[in-house]
Short mmCIF file of C-alpha atoms in Angstrom, two decimals:
data_model
loop_
_atom_site.label_atom_id
_atom_site.label_comp_id
_atom_site.label_asym_id
_atom_site.label_seq_id
_atom_site.Cartn_x
_atom_site.Cartn_y
_atom_site.Cartn_z
CA MET A 1 0.00 0.00 0.00
CA ALA A 2 1.04 3.59 -0.59
CA CYS A 3 -0.53 6.99 -0.19
CA CYS A 4 -1.59 8.63 -3.45
CA LYS A 5 -0.10 11.91 -2.27
CA ASP A 6 3.34 10.29 -1.97
CA LEU A 7 3.10 8.72 -5.44
CA ILE A 8 2.38 12.04 -7.17
CA GLU A 9 4.50 14.36 -5.02
CA LYS A 10 7.00 15.11 -7.84
CA LEU A 11 4.28 15.93 -10.37
CA GLU A 12 2.35 19.07 -11.20
CA TYR A 13 -1.29 18.03 -10.89
CA THR A 14 -4.82 19.09 -10.03
CA CYS A 15 -7.04 16.97 -7.81
CA ILE A 16 -10.41 17.49 -9.45
CA ARG A 17 -12.28 14.93 -7.39
CA GLY A 18 -11.81 13.17 -4.04
CA SER A 19 -8.68 13.35 -1.88
CA VAL A 20 -4.99 12.74 -2.55
CA ASP A 21 -4.69 11.21 0.93
CA VAL A 22 -6.36 7.99 -0.21
CA GLU A 23 -4.44 4.69 0.07
CA VAL A 24 -3.47 2.87 -3.13
CA ALA A 25 -3.24 -0.93 -3.31
CA SER A 26 -1.67 -1.21 -6.80
CA VAL A 27 -0.69 0.84 -9.84
CA VAL A 28 -2.08 -0.26 -13.20
CA MET A 29 -2.36 1.12 -16.72
CA ASP A 30 -3.87 -1.99 -18.33
CA SER A 31 -7.66 -1.79 -18.00
CA ARG A 32 -7.84 -5.58 -17.74
CA LYS A 33 -5.97 -5.34 -14.43
CA ILE A 34 -8.26 -2.78 -12.76
CA ALA A 35 -8.95 -3.96 -9.20
CA PRO A 36 -10.38 -2.52 -5.97
CA GLY A 37 -8.07 0.09 -4.43
CA CYS A 38 -5.87 0.51 -7.51
CA LEU A 39 -4.53 3.69 -9.07
CA PHE A 40 -5.47 3.48 -12.74
CA ILE A 41 -3.46 5.60 -15.20
CA CYS A 42 -5.42 6.43 -18.35
CA ILE A 43 -2.95 6.14 -21.22
CA LYS A 44 -3.90 7.34 -24.69
CA GLY A 45 -2.32 4.96 -27.22
CA ALA A 46 -2.39 4.62 -31.00
CA ASN A 47 -5.25 2.10 -30.94
CA PHE A 48 -6.83 2.43 -27.50
CA ASP A 49 -7.58 5.23 -25.03
CA GLY A 50 -7.57 4.30 -21.35
CA HIS A 51 -9.84 7.26 -20.61
CA SER A 52 -12.69 5.23 -22.12
CA LYS A 53 -12.42 2.87 -19.12
CA ALA A 54 -12.96 5.55 -16.46
CA VAL A 55 -16.50 4.46 -15.62
CA GLU A 56 -15.44 0.81 -15.48
CA ALA A 57 -12.61 1.76 -13.11
CA ALA A 58 -15.08 3.53 -10.82
CA GLU A 59 -17.47 0.57 -10.92
CA LYS A 60 -14.64 -1.82 -10.00
CA LYS A 61 -13.77 0.35 -6.96
CA ALA A 62 -10.48 1.77 -8.20
CA ALA A 63 -9.18 4.29 -5.66
CA VAL A 64 -7.62 6.82 -8.05
CA LEU A 65 -7.84 7.79 -11.71
CA VAL A 66 -4.97 9.70 -13.33
CA VAL A 67 -6.17 11.49 -16.47
CA GLU A 68 -5.04 14.09 -18.99
CA GLN A 69 -8.51 14.97 -20.26
CA ASP A 70 -12.05 15.22 -18.90
CA VAL A 71 -13.85 11.96 -18.10
CA GLU A 72 -17.51 11.34 -17.33
CA LEU A 73 -18.15 9.55 -14.04
CA PRO A 74 -21.30 8.67 -12.05
CA GLU A 75 -22.02 11.41 -9.49
CA ARG A 76 -21.89 9.02 -6.54
CA ALA A 77 -18.66 7.30 -7.62
CA ASP A 78 -16.21 7.18 -4.71
CA ILE A 79 -12.98 7.77 -6.60
CA THR A 80 -10.18 10.34 -6.63
CA VAL A 81 -9.38 11.92 -10.00
CA ILE A 82 -5.97 13.50 -10.63
CA ARG A 83 -5.48 15.62 -13.75
CA VAL A 84 -1.99 15.96 -15.26
CA GLU A 85 -0.66 17.35 -18.52
CA SER A 86 0.62 13.95 -19.75
CA THR A 87 -0.37 10.61 -18.24
CA ARG A 88 2.65 8.89 -19.83
CA TYR A 89 4.96 11.39 -18.15
CA ALA A 90 3.07 10.99 -14.87
CA MET A 91 3.24 7.20 -15.12
CA ALA A 92 7.05 7.31 -15.04
CA PHE A 93 7.13 9.30 -11.79
CA ILE A 94 4.31 7.33 -10.18
CA SER A 95 6.04 4.05 -11.10
CA ALA A 96 9.36 5.24 -9.69
CA ALA A 97 7.67 6.19 -6.41
CA TRP A 98 5.65 2.95 -6.27
CA PHE A 99 8.83 0.87 -6.43
CA GLY A 100 10.68 3.06 -3.93
CA HIS A 101 12.82 5.07 -6.37
CA PRO A 102 15.28 2.21 -7.06
CA ALA A 103 17.33 4.27 -9.55
CA ASP A 104 18.29 6.64 -6.74
CA THR A 105 20.51 3.80 -5.47
CA LEU A 106 21.17 1.78 -8.63
CA LYS A 107 23.59 3.58 -10.94
CA VAL A 108 21.88 3.59 -14.35
CA ILE A 109 23.84 4.07 -17.58
CA GLY A 110 21.82 4.94 -20.71
CA VAL A 111 23.19 4.39 -24.22
CA THR A 112 21.44 5.97 -27.20
CA GLY A 113 22.24 6.24 -30.92
CA THR A 114 21.26 4.69 -34.24
CA LYS A 115 23.85 1.91 -34.12
CA GLY A 116 26.13 0.39 -31.52
CA LYS A 117 23.77 0.49 -28.52
CA THR A 118 23.50 -3.26 -28.06
CA THR A 119 27.20 -4.02 -28.47
CA THR A 120 28.22 -1.13 -26.22
CA THR A 121 25.91 -2.22 -23.40
CA TYR A 122 27.23 -5.79 -23.49
CA LEU A 123 30.82 -4.55 -23.53
CA VAL A 124 30.11 -2.37 -20.49
CA LYS A 125 28.47 -5.26 -18.65
CA SER A 126 31.44 -7.50 -19.44
CA ILE A 127 34.00 -4.95 -18.26
CA LEU A 128 32.18 -3.95 -15.07
CA GLU A 129 31.54 -7.54 -14.06
CA HIS A 130 35.17 -8.42 -14.73
CA ALA A 131 36.01 -5.59 -12.32
CA GLY A 132 33.65 -6.94 -9.66
CA TYR A 133 30.47 -4.88 -10.19
CA LYS A 134 27.22 -6.85 -10.29
CA THR A 135 25.56 -5.40 -13.39
CA GLY A 136 22.08 -5.70 -14.87
CA LEU A 137 21.23 -5.04 -18.51
CA VAL A 138 18.14 -3.80 -20.38
CA GLY A 139 18.19 -3.86 -24.18
CA THR A 140 16.98 -4.94 -27.58
CA ILE A 141 17.82 -8.60 -27.11
CA GLU A 142 16.97 -9.20 -23.46
CA THR A 143 16.87 -7.99 -19.90
CA ILE A 144 19.43 -9.63 -17.61
CA ILE A 145 18.86 -9.69 -13.85
CA GLY A 146 21.40 -11.88 -12.09
CA LYS A 147 21.23 -15.26 -13.84
CA GLU A 148 17.81 -14.58 -15.33
CA HIS A 149 17.56 -13.69 -19.02
CA ILE A 150 14.19 -12.25 -20.08
CA PRO A 151 13.52 -11.82 -23.85
CA ALA A 152 12.83 -8.19 -24.78
CA HIS A 153 9.68 -6.84 -26.45
CA ASN A 154 10.82 -3.22 -26.68
CA THR A 155 14.35 -1.77 -26.69
CA THR A 156 13.28 0.50 -23.81
CA PRO A 157 10.39 -0.93 -21.73
CA GLU A 158 7.41 1.09 -20.53
CA SER A 159 8.22 3.11 -17.42
CA TYR A 160 6.33 0.85 -15.00
CA LEU A 161 8.14 -2.27 -16.21
CA LEU A 162 11.45 -0.40 -16.25
CA GLN A 163 11.06 0.72 -12.64
CA GLU A 164 9.97 -2.78 -11.63
CA THR A 165 13.12 -4.09 -13.35
CA PHE A 166 15.31 -1.60 -11.46
CA ARG A 167 13.72 -2.74 -8.18
CA ARG A 168 14.34 -6.39 -9.02
CA MET A 169 17.96 -5.63 -9.96
CA LEU A 170 18.51 -3.80 -6.70
CA ASP A 171 16.92 -6.63 -4.70
CA GLU A 172 19.17 -9.07 -6.59
CA GLY A 173 22.24 -7.14 -5.43
CA CYS A 174 23.01 -5.28 -8.66
CA GLN A 175 25.01 -2.09 -8.28
CA VAL A 176 24.76 -0.91 -11.88
CA CYS A 177 22.28 -1.17 -14.74
CA VAL A 178 23.38 -0.50 -18.31
CA MET A 179 20.52 -0.01 -20.75
CA GLU A 180 19.74 0.86 -24.34
CA VAL A 181 17.66 4.01 -24.63
CA SER A 182 15.62 4.32 -27.82
CA SER A 183 14.35 7.55 -29.29
CA GLN A 184 10.83 6.12 -28.96
CA GLY A 185 11.41 5.43 -25.28
CA LEU A 186 12.57 9.00 -24.74
CA MET A 187 9.71 10.46 -26.79
CA LEU A 188 7.14 8.46 -24.79
CA HIS A 189 8.66 9.46 -21.40
CA ARG A 190 9.61 5.87 -20.48
CA THR A 191 12.87 7.05 -18.91
CA GLN A 192 11.44 9.87 -16.82
CA GLY A 193 11.17 9.67 -13.03
CA PHE A 194 14.89 9.24 -12.36
CA THR A 195 18.29 10.62 -13.35
CA PHE A 196 20.83 8.57 -15.32
CA GLU A 197 24.30 8.41 -13.84
CA LEU A 198 25.70 8.55 -17.38
CA GLY A 199 24.14 9.19 -20.78
CA VAL A 200 26.02 8.00 -23.88
CA PHE A 201 25.60 8.96 -27.55
CA THR A 202 27.07 6.62 -30.19
CA ASN A 203 26.01 8.03 -33.59
CA LEU A 204 23.03 9.23 -35.61
CA GLU A 205 21.83 8.26 -39.07
CA PRO A 206 18.38 8.58 -40.69
CA ASP A 207 16.23 5.80 -39.22
CA HIS A 208 12.89 5.28 -37.46
CA ILE A 209 11.29 8.06 -39.49
CA GLY A 210 7.69 7.49 -40.54
CA PRO A 211 4.17 6.82 -39.25
CA ASN A 212 4.06 6.07 -35.49
CA GLU A 213 7.76 6.92 -35.19
CA HIS A 214 9.42 10.30 -35.91
CA LYS A 215 8.04 12.85 -38.34
CA ASP A 216 11.51 13.81 -39.65
CA PHE A 217 15.23 13.62 -38.92
CA ASP A 218 15.20 16.75 -36.74
CA ASP A 219 12.56 15.20 -34.48
CA TYR A 220 14.58 11.98 -34.32
CA ALA A 221 17.70 13.93 -33.26
CA ARG A 222 15.71 16.00 -30.74
CA CYS A 223 14.31 12.89 -29.06
CA LYS A 224 17.76 11.29 -28.84
CA GLY A 225 18.99 14.48 -27.20
CA LEU A 226 16.42 14.27 -24.39
CA LEU A 227 18.74 11.78 -22.67
CA PHE A 228 21.22 14.58 -22.04
CA GLN A 229 18.63 16.51 -20.08
CA GLN A 230 18.10 13.46 -17.85
CA CYS A 231 21.66 12.46 -16.89
CA LYS A 232 24.41 13.70 -14.57
CA ALA A 233 27.19 13.31 -17.15
CA GLY A 234 27.13 12.82 -20.92
CA ILE A 235 29.64 10.87 -23.00
CA VAL A 236 29.43 11.62 -26.74
CA ASN A 237 31.05 10.51 -29.97
CA CYS A 238 32.42 13.82 -31.24
CA ASP A 239 33.36 12.26 -34.60
CA ASP A 240 29.67 12.02 -35.47
CA LYS A 241 28.60 15.00 -37.57
CA HIS A 242 25.26 15.29 -35.78
CA TRP A 243 26.49 15.29 -32.18
CA LYS A 244 26.02 19.03 -31.61
CA GLN A 245 22.48 18.87 -32.96
CA VAL A 246 21.69 15.97 -30.63
CA LEU A 247 23.21 17.77 -27.63
CA LYS A 248 21.18 20.94 -28.15
CA GLY A 249 19.73 22.00 -24.80
CA TYR A 250 21.81 19.54 -22.76
CA THR A 251 22.02 20.10 -19.00
CA CYS A 252 24.72 17.59 -18.00
CA ARG A 253 28.53 17.61 -17.77
CA LEU A 254 30.09 16.50 -21.05
CA GLU A 255 33.07 14.50 -22.21
CA THR A 256 33.92 13.25 -25.68
CA TYR A 257 35.42 10.21 -27.39
CA GLY A 258 36.48 9.47 -30.95
CA PHE A 259 39.48 9.38 -33.28
CA GLN A 260 40.06 13.11 -33.60
CA GLU A 261 42.70 14.90 -31.56
CA GLU A 262 40.09 17.02 -29.74
CA ALA A 263 38.41 13.95 -28.19
CA ALA A 264 39.00 13.61 -24.46
CA LEU A 265 39.30 9.84 -24.93
CA ARG A 266 40.56 8.76 -28.32
CA ALA A 267 41.78 5.84 -30.38
CA GLU A 268 45.07 5.94 -32.26
CA HIS A 269 47.12 3.56 -34.44
CA LEU A 270 44.22 1.35 -35.54
CA THR A 271 45.30 -1.98 -37.04
CA LEU A 272 43.23 -4.85 -38.41
CA VAL A 273 43.63 -8.28 -36.80
CA LYS A 274 43.00 -11.31 -39.02
CA LYS A 275 43.28 -14.87 -37.72
CA PRO A 276 41.75 -18.15 -38.94
CA GLY A 277 38.04 -17.85 -38.17
CA GLU A 278 38.42 -14.53 -36.40
CA LEU A 279 38.56 -10.86 -37.35
CA GLY A 280 39.34 -8.02 -34.98
CA VAL A 281 40.93 -4.65 -34.38
CA ALA A 282 43.77 -3.38 -32.21
CA PHE A 283 44.35 0.23 -31.19
CA ASP A 284 45.86 2.51 -28.57
CA VAL A 285 43.62 4.30 -26.09
CA LYS A 286 44.88 7.83 -25.39
CA GLY A 287 43.79 10.90 -23.45
CA LEU A 288 41.79 10.19 -20.30
CA MET A 289 43.32 6.68 -20.25
CA ASP A 290 46.46 5.26 -21.84
CA PHE A 291 46.76 1.60 -22.84
CA HIS A 292 46.71 -0.80 -25.81
CA ALA A 293 43.45 -2.61 -26.57
CA GLN A 294 42.25 -5.39 -28.84
CA VAL A 295 38.67 -6.36 -29.68
CA PRO A 296 37.65 -9.65 -31.39
CA ALA A 297 35.24 -7.84 -33.73
CA PRO A 298 36.06 -6.17 -37.04
CA GLY A 299 36.07 -2.59 -38.17
CA ARG A 300 36.19 1.00 -37.12
CA PHE A 301 32.71 0.83 -35.60
CA SER A 302 33.99 -1.85 -33.20
CA VAL A 303 36.57 0.67 -32.00
CA TYR A 304 33.83 3.25 -31.39
CA ASN A 305 31.82 0.72 -29.38
CA ALA A 306 34.89 -0.18 -27.35
CA LEU A 307 35.82 3.47 -26.78
CA ALA A 308 32.32 4.23 -25.52
CA ALA A 309 32.56 1.29 -23.11
CA VAL A 310 35.99 2.42 -21.90
CA ALA A 311 34.72 5.98 -21.38
CA ILE A 312 31.84 4.65 -19.27
CA CYS A 313 33.86 2.21 -17.19
CA ARG A 314 36.48 4.85 -16.42
CA HIS A 315 33.82 6.50 -14.27
CA PHE A 316 33.73 3.34 -12.15
CA ASN A 317 37.51 3.39 -11.62
CA VAL A 318 38.02 0.21 -13.62
CA SER A 319 41.71 -0.45 -14.28
CA ALA A 320 43.25 -0.60 -17.74
CA GLU A 321 44.14 -4.25 -17.10
CA ASP A 322 40.53 -5.19 -16.34
CA ILE A 323 39.31 -3.33 -19.43
CA GLN A 324 41.89 -5.00 -21.68
CA ALA A 325 41.00 -8.48 -20.41
CA ALA A 326 37.25 -7.96 -20.66
CA LEU A 327 37.37 -6.50 -24.19
CA LEU A 328 39.21 -9.58 -25.43
CA LYS A 329 36.51 -11.89 -24.06
CA ALA A 330 33.40 -9.86 -24.86
CA HIS A 331 30.99 -11.33 -27.39
CA VAL A 332 27.47 -10.20 -28.26
CA LYS A 333 24.96 -12.69 -29.61
CA GLY A 334 24.07 -11.86 -33.19
CA ARG A 335 26.31 -8.81 -33.49
CA ILE A 336 29.29 -9.73 -35.71
CA GLU A 337 29.25 -13.08 -33.92
CA MET A 338 32.03 -15.33 -35.19
CA VAL A 339 31.15 -19.03 -35.49
CA LYS A 340 34.17 -21.28 -36.00
CA VAL A 341 33.50 -23.80 -38.76
CA SER A 342 36.83 -23.96 -40.60
CA GLU A 343 40.46 -22.95 -40.35
CA GLU A 344 40.29 -21.80 -43.97
CA PHE A 345 37.45 -19.29 -43.98
CA THR A 346 35.51 -17.08 -41.57
CA LEU A 347 31.78 -17.36 -40.85
CA MET A 348 29.78 -14.83 -38.85
CA ILE A 349 26.21 -14.01 -37.84
CA ASP A 350 25.00 -10.41 -37.77
CA TYR A 351 21.70 -8.63 -37.25
CA ALA A 352 22.17 -6.30 -40.27
CA HIS A 353 18.58 -6.23 -41.54
CA ASN A 354 18.43 -3.03 -43.54
CA ALA A 355 20.52 -1.52 -46.33
CA MET A 356 22.35 0.95 -44.08
CA ALA A 357 23.52 -1.74 -41.65
CA LEU A 358 24.37 -4.22 -44.42
CA GLU A 359 26.40 -1.64 -46.34
CA SER A 360 28.31 -0.66 -43.20
CA LEU A 361 29.06 -4.31 -42.40
CA LEU A 362 30.12 -5.38 -45.89
CA THR A 363 32.23 -2.27 -46.42
CA THR A 364 34.05 -2.98 -43.15
CA LEU A 365 34.65 -6.62 -44.05
CA LYS A 366 36.10 -5.72 -47.45
CA GLU A 367 38.89 -3.90 -45.60
CA TYR A 368 40.11 -7.35 -44.49
CA GLU A 369 40.69 -8.23 -48.15
CA PRO A 370 38.87 -11.57 -48.29
CA GLU A 371 39.30 -13.83 -51.29
CA ARG A 372 35.52 -13.67 -51.56
CA LEU A 373 32.92 -11.84 -49.51
CA VAL A 374 29.75 -13.96 -49.35
CA ALA A 375 26.46 -12.53 -48.06
CA VAL A 376 23.54 -14.78 -47.06
CA PHE A 377 20.34 -12.89 -46.30
CA GLY A 378 16.62 -12.47 -46.87
CA CYS A 379 14.11 -9.76 -45.96
CA GLY A 380 11.10 -9.71 -43.67
CA GLY A 381 7.58 -9.97 -45.00
CA ASN A 382 4.91 -7.28 -44.56
CA ARG A 383 7.59 -4.60 -44.61
CA SER A 384 8.66 -2.00 -47.15
CA LYS A 385 9.61 -3.35 -50.57
CA LEU A 386 12.09 -0.49 -50.80
CA ARG A 387 14.18 -2.15 -48.07
CA ARG A 388 14.37 -5.30 -50.21
CA TYR A 389 15.47 -3.42 -53.33
CA GLU A 390 18.08 -1.49 -51.34
CA MET A 391 19.51 -4.55 -49.60
CA GLY A 392 19.72 -6.41 -52.89
CA GLU A 393 21.52 -3.50 -54.50
CA VAL A 394 23.95 -3.08 -51.60
CA SER A 395 24.86 -6.76 -51.59
CA GLY A 396 25.16 -6.82 -55.37
CA LYS A 397 27.66 -3.97 -55.27
CA LEU A 398 29.75 -5.15 -52.31
CA ALA A 399 29.56 -8.95 -52.05
CA ASP A 400 31.32 -11.30 -54.44
CA LEU A 401 28.48 -13.79 -54.03
CA THR A 402 25.01 -13.26 -52.60
CA ILE A 403 22.90 -16.21 -51.47
CA ILE A 404 19.31 -14.92 -51.28
CA THR A 405 17.16 -16.84 -48.83
CA SER A 406 14.20 -16.47 -46.49
CA ASP A 407 14.06 -14.37 -43.30
CA ASN A 408 10.73 -13.83 -41.50
CA PRO A 409 8.22 -14.09 -44.38
CA ARG A 410 5.31 -13.39 -42.01
CA PHE A 411 2.19 -13.36 -44.22
CA GLU A 412 3.99 -13.08 -47.56
CA GLU A 413 5.30 -15.75 -49.89
CA PRO A 414 9.10 -16.19 -49.46
CA LEU A 415 9.59 -16.43 -53.23
CA ALA A 416 7.82 -13.09 -53.76
CA ILE A 417 10.15 -11.44 -51.24
CA ILE A 418 13.16 -13.01 -52.97
CA GLU A 419 11.95 -11.60 -56.30
CA ASP A 420 11.95 -8.11 -54.76
CA ILE A 421 15.51 -8.59 -53.50
CA LYS A 422 16.54 -9.74 -56.98
CA THR A 423 15.08 -6.50 -58.41
CA GLY A 424 17.73 -4.64 -56.45
CA MET A 425 20.43 -7.17 -57.33
CA ARG A 426 19.76 -6.68 -61.05
CA ARG A 427 20.75 -3.01 -60.73
CA THR A 428 24.29 -4.31 -60.23
CA ASP A 429 26.65 -6.82 -61.78
CA GLY A 430 26.63 -8.87 -58.58
CA VAL A 431 26.61 -12.66 -58.72
CA TYR A 432 23.77 -14.34 -56.81
CA ILE A 433 21.89 -17.57 -56.32
CA GLU A 434 18.60 -18.14 -54.52
CA ILE A 435 18.00 -20.89 -51.95
CA PRO A 436 14.70 -20.21 -50.14
CA ASP A 437 15.29 -22.68 -47.31
CA ARG A 438 17.59 -20.87 -44.87
CA LYS A 439 19.25 -24.03 -43.56
CA GLU A 440 20.04 -25.13 -47.10
CA ALA A 441 21.38 -21.67 -47.91
CA ILE A 442 23.71 -21.95 -44.90
CA ARG A 443 24.69 -25.46 -45.98
CA TYR A 444 25.61 -24.17 -49.45
CA ALA A 445 27.68 -21.33 -47.99
CA ILE A 446 29.63 -23.68 -45.71
CA THR A 447 30.17 -26.54 -48.13
CA HIS A 448 31.22 -24.15 -50.90
CA GLY A 449 33.42 -22.01 -48.66
CA GLU A 450 36.86 -21.34 -50.15
CA PRO A 451 40.16 -20.48 -48.45
CA GLY A 452 40.18 -16.81 -47.46
CA ASP A 453 36.40 -16.33 -47.70
CA ILE A 454 34.41 -14.24 -45.27
CA ILE A 455 30.80 -15.45 -45.08
CA VAL A 456 28.10 -13.33 -43.44
CA LEU A 457 24.72 -14.67 -42.37
CA ALA A 458 22.83 -11.37 -42.14
CA GLY A 459 19.43 -10.35 -40.86
CA LYS A 460 18.54 -12.77 -38.07
CA GLY A 461 21.28 -12.03 -35.55
CA HIS A 462 20.09 -12.87 -32.03
CA GLU A 463 16.65 -14.05 -33.20
CA ASP A 464 15.99 -17.74 -32.58
CA TYR A 465 12.78 -18.07 -34.57
CA GLN A 466 11.29 -17.68 -38.03
CA GLU A 467 7.88 -16.03 -38.26
CA ILE A 468 5.55 -17.64 -40.81
CA GLU A 469 1.86 -16.70 -41.07
CA GLY A 470 1.74 -15.31 -37.54
CA VAL A 471 3.53 -18.25 -35.91
CA GLN A 472 7.09 -18.14 -34.59
CA HIS A 473 8.84 -21.40 -35.42
CA PRO A 474 12.12 -22.24 -33.60
CA MET A 475 15.10 -21.41 -35.84
CA ASP A 476 18.48 -20.49 -34.44
CA GLU A 477 21.27 -20.07 -36.99
CA ARG A 478 23.79 -21.46 -34.49
CA VAL A 479 21.73 -24.65 -34.31
CA LEU A 480 21.39 -24.77 -38.10
CA ILE A 481 25.18 -24.42 -38.48
CA ALA A 482 25.78 -27.23 -35.97
CA GLU A 483 23.28 -29.47 -37.77
CA VAL A 484 24.89 -28.81 -41.14
CA LEU A 485 28.37 -29.57 -39.78
CA GLU A 486 27.16 -32.84 -38.25
CA GLU A 487 25.24 -33.88 -41.34
CA GLU A 488 28.17 -33.08 -43.61
CA GLY A 489 30.70 -34.75 -41.28
CA ILE A 490 32.66 -31.51 -40.86
CA ARG A 491 34.74 -31.11 -37.71
CA ARG A 492 35.30 -27.64 -36.33
#
């Protein structure tokens, strides 16, 4: 139980009915969970408006309604009504208070940007835990609390779930939480109600612009920048051309990282590392710290991810030795994930599922001068055909061989999706074959692998399912690879 007055004490509000001194038994925003004594927050969504359930809440003996617009209630209804400007904003503060303000004790690190969020958060978790900090994680792939791994539905959960997660982490003994912060999460006030210890900006490229997302690039940048009005200190990639636009209106202390001389923490003397079945980068960390580092992931963007992680962990007094050791061991499921299948060629799994990500990945891999660069990918059904054309064109230009296959066809025919990808391929001179069955496409790539090849299985990444006609069927590329190796009698 909690007093309504205590739950809303950090909000500007008007009590238009009843008393704020009423006791609250639970906090809910799902009308199906309305129960006697609850505080029901009326959230206006894209397809449903919680305000329409005000009468039902009164009939079910809810103690408090939190609204942002007028609601009609029976005259005799015994219920308190609190009016606020935004119920989503209010929900974040009410949730934080309901769970005892866990983020006031737990040090929360927020990472935002178009790319690199997932990898950076896992690197930070790896480094901090290597240094002895018990660290929770919230992100695109999963939420990790102690030994529990919970599959994610949103990159940044709704504020109530987020605060509940913080409370569980604190109760589990976590000292730190590192989380991905999406522009949608910031726009919808999911991260209000507490202050981040650190906010981190990786990079910004046009993405998430369209219906139900951001109206234009400026709005996208503005929403990303909200993080830097909600954190004590900001850590930003000053090599990114948009960083000053993102930081407009910031209220935190700032420090920078990147390759340029002006960066407070910078990378120098970048070299590519190429071993049988493994690609990586080595570089010197200079400025705020000074040591040599190596990461078992390819490309310049891997250096940026590592630099961001170093910049964060420096604030926790982690030694250079602990950082070096943790970076060498850090792996992220589905993000340039190397899978050893041969001493002669390199195979990896990556989540690149749009043209921008695929182009960045393939361009990076070409720097390692493979004998052949082989791309295996498909595209999701019930999504823009433009994405299919663009991915086909990118692969046709950059890969030496493209194996077009199926991804998540959803409610479309896989062959129709493949035809769209081929439309993009035909704009190039790229060589391609089509193998609709993904396992058979992987089999072909492995059994036809040549010395010096780099083979990329793109698009699925961490996903362990294939969605067909509304049903998610188990399909993990790591399992498919293992099955192919066993069936073909290939020893790793």
